[in-house]
Coordinates of C-alpha atoms in Angstrom, one line a residue:
X18 CA -3.1 32.8 56.9
X19 CA -4.9 31.0 54.1
X20 CA -3.4 28.1 52.2
X21 CA -3.3 30.3 49.1
X22 CA -1.5 33.1 50.8
X23 CA 0.9 30.7 52.4
X24 CA 1.5 29.2 49.0
X25 CA 2.4 32.5 47.3
X26 CA 4.5 33.5 50.3
X27 CA 6.4 30.3 49.9
X28 CA 7.0 30.9 46.2
X29 CA 7.5 34.6 46.5
X30 CA 11.3 34.3 45.9
X31 CA 10.7 32.9 42.4
X32 CA 11.0 35.9 40.0
X33 CA 10.2 34.0 36.8
X34 CA 9.0 30.5 37.6
X35 CA 5.8 29.2 36.0
X36 CA 5.1 25.7 37.4
X37 CA 3.1 22.9 35.8
X38 CA 3.1 19.4 37.2
X39 CA 0.9 16.3 36.9
X40 CA 1.1 15.5 40.6
X41 CA 1.2 17.1 44.0
X42 CA 4.7 17.7 45.3
X43 CA 6.3 19.5 48.2
X44 CA 7.6 22.8 46.7
X45 CA 9.7 24.9 49.1
X46 CA 11.4 28.0 47.6
X47 CA 14.1 26.3 45.5
X48 CA 16.6 27.8 43.1
X49 CA 15.8 29.0 39.6
X50 CA 17.8 27.8 36.5
X51 CA 18.1 29.8 33.3
X52 CA 19.1 28.0 30.1
X53 CA 19.9 29.6 26.8
X54 CA 20.8 28.1 23.4
X55 CA 21.2 24.5 24.7
X56 CA 19.1 22.2 26.8
X57 CA 22.0 20.7 28.7
X58 CA 23.7 23.7 30.5
X59 CA 21.9 25.6 33.2
X60 CA 23.0 28.6 35.2
X61 CA 21.9 28.7 38.8
X62 CA 20.6 32.2 39.5
X63 CA 20.2 31.7 43.2
X64 CA 22.7 30.0 45.5
X65 CA 22.5 26.2 45.4
X66 CA 23.7 25.9 49.0
X67 CA 21.8 23.8 51.4
X68 CA 20.7 26.9 53.2
X69 CA 19.4 28.4 50.0
X70 CA 17.2 25.5 49.0
X71 CA 15.9 24.6 52.4
X72 CA 12.5 26.2 53.3
X73 CA 12.6 28.9 55.9
X74 CA 11.6 27.7 59.4
X75 CA 8.9 30.4 59.4
X76 CA 7.4 29.1 56.1
X77 CA 6.4 25.5 56.4
X78 CA 6.5 23.4 53.2
X79 CA 3.3 23.4 51.2
X80 CA 2.0 20.3 49.5
X81 CA 0.5 21.6 46.3
X82 CA -2.3 20.0 44.3
X83 CA -2.3 19.8 40.6
X84 CA -4.7 22.7 40.2
X85 CA -2.6 24.9 42.6
X86 CA 0.5 24.2 40.5
X87 CA -1.3 25.1 37.3
X88 CA -2.5 28.3 38.9
X89 CA 1.0 29.3 39.9
X90 CA 2.2 28.4 36.4
X91 CA -0.4 30.6 34.9
X92 CA 0.2 33.6 37.2
X93 CA 3.9 33.5 36.7
X94 CA 3.4 33.3 32.9
X95 CA 1.3 36.4 33.1
X96 CA 4.5 38.3 34.1
X97 CA 5.4 38.3 30.4
X98 CA 2.2 40.2 29.6
X99 CA 2.3 44.0 29.2
X100 CA -0.4 46.5 28.6
X101 CA -1.1 47.2 24.9
X102 CA -0.2 43.6 23.8
X103 CA -2.1 41.4 21.3
X104 CA -2.1 38.0 23.0
X105 CA -2.6 34.5 21.8
X106 CA -4.9 32.9 24.4
X107 CA -4.0 29.2 24.8
X108 CA -6.4 26.3 25.3
X109 CA -6.2 23.7 28.1
X110 CA -6.4 23.5 31.9
X111 CA -3.3 25.6 32.6
X112 CA -4.2 28.2 29.9
X113 CA -7.6 28.5 31.6
X114 CA -5.9 30.0 34.7
X115 CA -3.9 32.4 32.5
X116 CA -6.9 33.7 30.7
X117 CA -8.8 34.0 33.9
X118 CA -5.9 36.1 35.4
X119 CA -5.7 38.3 32.4
X120 CA -9.4 39.1 32.9
X121 CA -8.9 39.9 36.5
X122 CA -6.0 42.2 35.8
X123 CA -8.0 44.0 33.2
X124 CA -10.9 44.5 35.6
X125 CA -8.5 45.8 38.2
X126 CA -7.0 48.3 35.8
X127 CA -3.5 46.7 36.1
X128 CA -3.6 45.7 32.4
X129 CA -5.0 47.9 29.7
X130 CA -5.6 47.8 26.0
X131 CA -5.2 44.0 25.8
X132 CA -6.6 42.2 22.7
X133 CA -6.9 38.4 22.8
X134 CA -6.8 36.0 20.0
X135 CA -8.4 32.7 21.2
X136 CA -7.2 29.3 20.0
X137 CA -10.5 27.5 20.5
X138 CA -14.2 28.1 20.9
X139 CA -13.9 27.1 24.6
X140 CA -11.2 29.8 25.2
X141 CA -13.3 32.3 23.3
X142 CA -16.3 31.7 25.5
X143 CA -14.2 32.0 28.6
X144 CA -12.6 35.3 27.4
X145 CA -15.9 36.8 26.5
X146 CA -17.3 35.9 30.0
X147 CA -14.3 37.8 31.5
X148 CA -14.7 40.9 29.4
X149 CA -11.4 40.4 27.5
X150 CA -11.6 42.2 24.1
X151 CA -11.2 39.7 21.3
X152 CA -10.2 39.9 17.6
X153 CA -8.7 37.5 15.1
X154 CA -5.8 36.9 12.8
X155 CA -7.5 38.8 9.9
X156 CA -7.3 42.0 12.0
X157 CA -4.1 41.2 13.8
X158 CA -1.8 39.0 11.6
X159 CA 1.2 39.5 14.0
X160 CA 0.8 38.9 17.8
X161 CA 3.1 40.0 20.6
X162 CA 2.9 36.9 22.8
X163 CA 1.2 33.6 23.2
X164 CA 1.2 31.4 26.4
X165 CA 0.2 27.8 26.2
X166 CA 1.1 24.3 27.4
X167 CA 2.5 21.3 25.5
X168 CA 2.2 17.5 25.5
X169 CA 5.9 16.8 24.7
X170 CA 9.1 18.9 24.4
X171 CA 12.2 17.5 22.8
X172 CA 15.8 18.8 23.4
X173 CA 15.5 21.3 20.5
X174 CA 12.3 22.8 21.9
X175 CA 10.1 21.1 19.3
X176 CA 6.7 20.3 20.6
X177 CA 3.7 17.9 20.4
X178 CA 0.5 19.7 21.0
X179 CA -3.2 19.0 20.3
X180 CA -4.2 16.2 22.6
X181 CA -6.9 18.5 23.7
X182 CA -8.1 18.8 20.1
X183 CA -7.3 22.4 19.3
X184 CA -4.1 21.9 17.3
X185 CA -5.0 23.7 14.1
X186 CA -6.1 27.0 15.7
X187 CA -3.2 26.8 18.2
X188 CA -0.7 26.4 15.4
X189 CA -2.2 29.3 13.4
X190 CA -2.2 31.7 16.3
X191 CA 1.0 30.6 18.0
X192 CA 2.8 30.6 14.6
X193 CA 1.9 34.3 14.2
X194 CA 3.5 35.4 17.6
X195 CA 6.7 37.2 18.1
X196 CA 7.2 35.2 21.3
X197 CA 5.7 31.9 22.2
X198 CA 6.1 30.8 25.8
X199 CA 5.4 27.2 26.7
X200 CA 4.9 25.9 30.2
X201 CA 5.4 22.2 31.1
X202 CA 6.4 20.0 33.9
X203 CA 9.5 17.8 33.6
X204 CA 7.4 14.7 32.7
X205 CA 6.7 16.3 29.3
X206 CA 10.4 16.2 28.3
X207 CA 11.2 13.5 25.8
X208 CA 14.3 12.4 23.8
X209 CA 12.3 12.7 20.6
X210 CA 8.8 13.6 19.6
X211 CA 6.5 10.7 20.0
X212 CA 8.8 9.3 22.6
X213 CA 6.2 9.3 25.4
X214 CA 4.3 6.6 23.5
X215 CA 1.2 8.9 23.7
X216 CA -0.7 10.4 20.8
X217 CA 0.7 12.7 18.1
X218 CA -2.5 14.1 16.7
X219 CA -3.3 14.8 13.1
X220 CA -6.4 16.7 12.1
X221 CA -8.1 15.3 9.0
X222 CA -11.3 15.8 6.9
X223 CA -14.1 13.5 7.9
X224 CA -14.5 12.2 4.3
X225 CA -13.2 8.7 4.0
X226 CA -11.3 9.1 7.3
X227 CA -10.3 5.4 7.5
X228 CA -8.5 5.8 4.1
X229 CA -6.5 8.7 5.5
X230 CA -5.8 6.9 8.8
X231 CA -4.5 3.9 6.9
X232 CA -2.2 6.0 4.8
X233 CA -0.8 7.8 7.8
X234 CA -0.1 4.5 9.5
X235 CA 1.6 3.1 6.4
X236 CA 3.7 6.3 6.1
X237 CA 5.3 5.5 9.5
X238 CA 5.4 1.7 9.3
X239 CA 9.2 1.9 9.9
X240 CA 8.4 3.4 13.4
X241 CA 5.8 0.8 14.2
X242 CA 3.0 3.4 14.0
X243 CA -0.6 2.7 15.0
X244 CA -3.2 5.2 13.8
X245 CA -6.5 5.5 15.7
X246 CA -9.5 7.7 15.1
X247 CA -10.2 9.8 18.2
X248 CA -13.6 9.1 19.7
X249 CA -15.8 10.6 22.4
X250 CA -15.9 8.6 25.6
X251 CA -18.4 5.8 25.8
X252 CA -20.6 6.6 22.8
X253 CA -17.7 5.9 20.4
X254 CA -18.7 8.7 18.1
X255 CA -15.8 10.5 16.4
X256 CA -14.3 13.5 18.2
X257 CA -15.1 16.7 16.1
X258 CA -12.8 19.7 16.3
X259 CA -13.9 23.3 16.3
X260 CA -13.3 23.2 12.6
X261 CA -15.7 20.3 12.0
X262 CA -12.8 17.9 11.3
X263 CA -11.7 14.6 12.8
X264 CA -8.5 13.7 14.6
X265 CA -6.4 10.6 14.0
X266 CA -3.9 9.9 16.8
X267 CA -0.6 8.4 15.8
X268 CA 1.3 6.2 18.3
X269 CA 4.9 5.4 17.7
X270 CA 7.1 2.7 19.1
X271 CA 10.2 3.9 17.5
X272 CA 11.8 7.3 16.7
X273 CA 10.3 8.8 13.5
X274 CA 13.6 10.4 12.5
X275 CA 13.9 13.7 10.7
X276 CA 10.9 15.8 11.9
X277 CA 10.8 18.1 9.0
X278 CA 10.7 15.2 6.6
X279 CA 8.0 13.6 8.7
X280 CA 6.0 16.8 8.7
X281 CA 6.2 17.3 5.0
X282 CA 5.2 13.7 4.4
X283 CA 2.1 14.1 6.6
X284 CA 1.0 17.4 5.0
X285 CA 1.4 16.0 1.5
X286 CA -1.4 13.4 2.1
X287 CA -4.7 14.5 0.6
X288 CA -7.2 14.6 3.5
X289 CA -4.8 15.9 6.1
X290 CA -5.4 19.4 7.5
X291 CA -2.6 19.8 10.0
X292 CA -0.5 17.8 12.5
X293 CA 0.4 18.4 16.1
X294 CA 4.2 18.7 15.8
X295 CA 5.1 22.3 16.5
X296 CA 8.6 22.6 15.0
X297 CA 10.9 25.6 15.6
X298 CA 8.0 27.6 17.1
X299 CA 8.6 27.9 20.8
X300 CA 10.9 30.7 21.8
X301 CA 10.9 29.9 25.5
X302 CA 10.0 26.7 27.4
X303 CA 9.6 26.9 31.2
X304 CA 10.0 23.5 32.9
X305 CA 8.9 22.9 36.4
X306 CA 10.4 20.1 38.5
X307 CA 10.8 19.1 42.1
X308 CA 14.1 21.0 42.4
X309 CA 12.9 24.2 40.8
X310 CA 12.2 25.9 37.5
X311 CA 14.4 25.9 34.4
X312 CA 13.9 28.5 31.6
X313 CA 15.0 27.2 28.2
X314 CA 15.4 29.7 25.4
X315 CA 15.9 29.4 21.7

């Protein structure tokens, strides 16, 4: 039996359990939690007895690599997809597996009449290579479903996205979906957005970028904000988005407070295109952890 077949046999009991993790973990067939309305209360769908959470003697524990976890996450996320849907195709390493799987299912005839709306040029190129029919928001202003990852998730299912640089197109596409399913590992959960200490991206016009960056930093001086222009590796040149814009990354040492006030303040600055806070957009967040998978719904 191959490692992949063992892996899926091990996880076969999970009926709805996309998994995303930043590290390799032993993942026997654990219980699944389902959570609605609040982040704090979860209902165990399967028995939480020791017998239920212990791997079967016939199925040895499998140590999963990061890519294997991403692949399982993507394959489970595809369970939301039905023939005839218009889909938002996310961008990033986990979304890559989802797009690839959609292409496979179309080729096998298991999915039909799918139309994809890509959230980046990279995803567009991948989808074309797989034969996935594509369109845009002009032709399909309302989408059935989008599946994508996130960089941070707060207790109210607000997100930080865009550390990969595709925040504007992601927000346009995912904001037009009837259902937006987000897949993360438990390390992405934060008490408040910006709480990880990592970047909250803002897409800006290149013209006088330092002027805009300084204004963004001053705007959040109360949160000890540091604004940095995103650059490309060793050459130090500015990172350029698919829309020919720059990105300023904001780093916060303190809670920025009311997110809607912060959002409005950022968007009022001339030179700002969009920010990476996705507020009240996710309808479902699937969180993978060492003990199982929790589904959190709005």
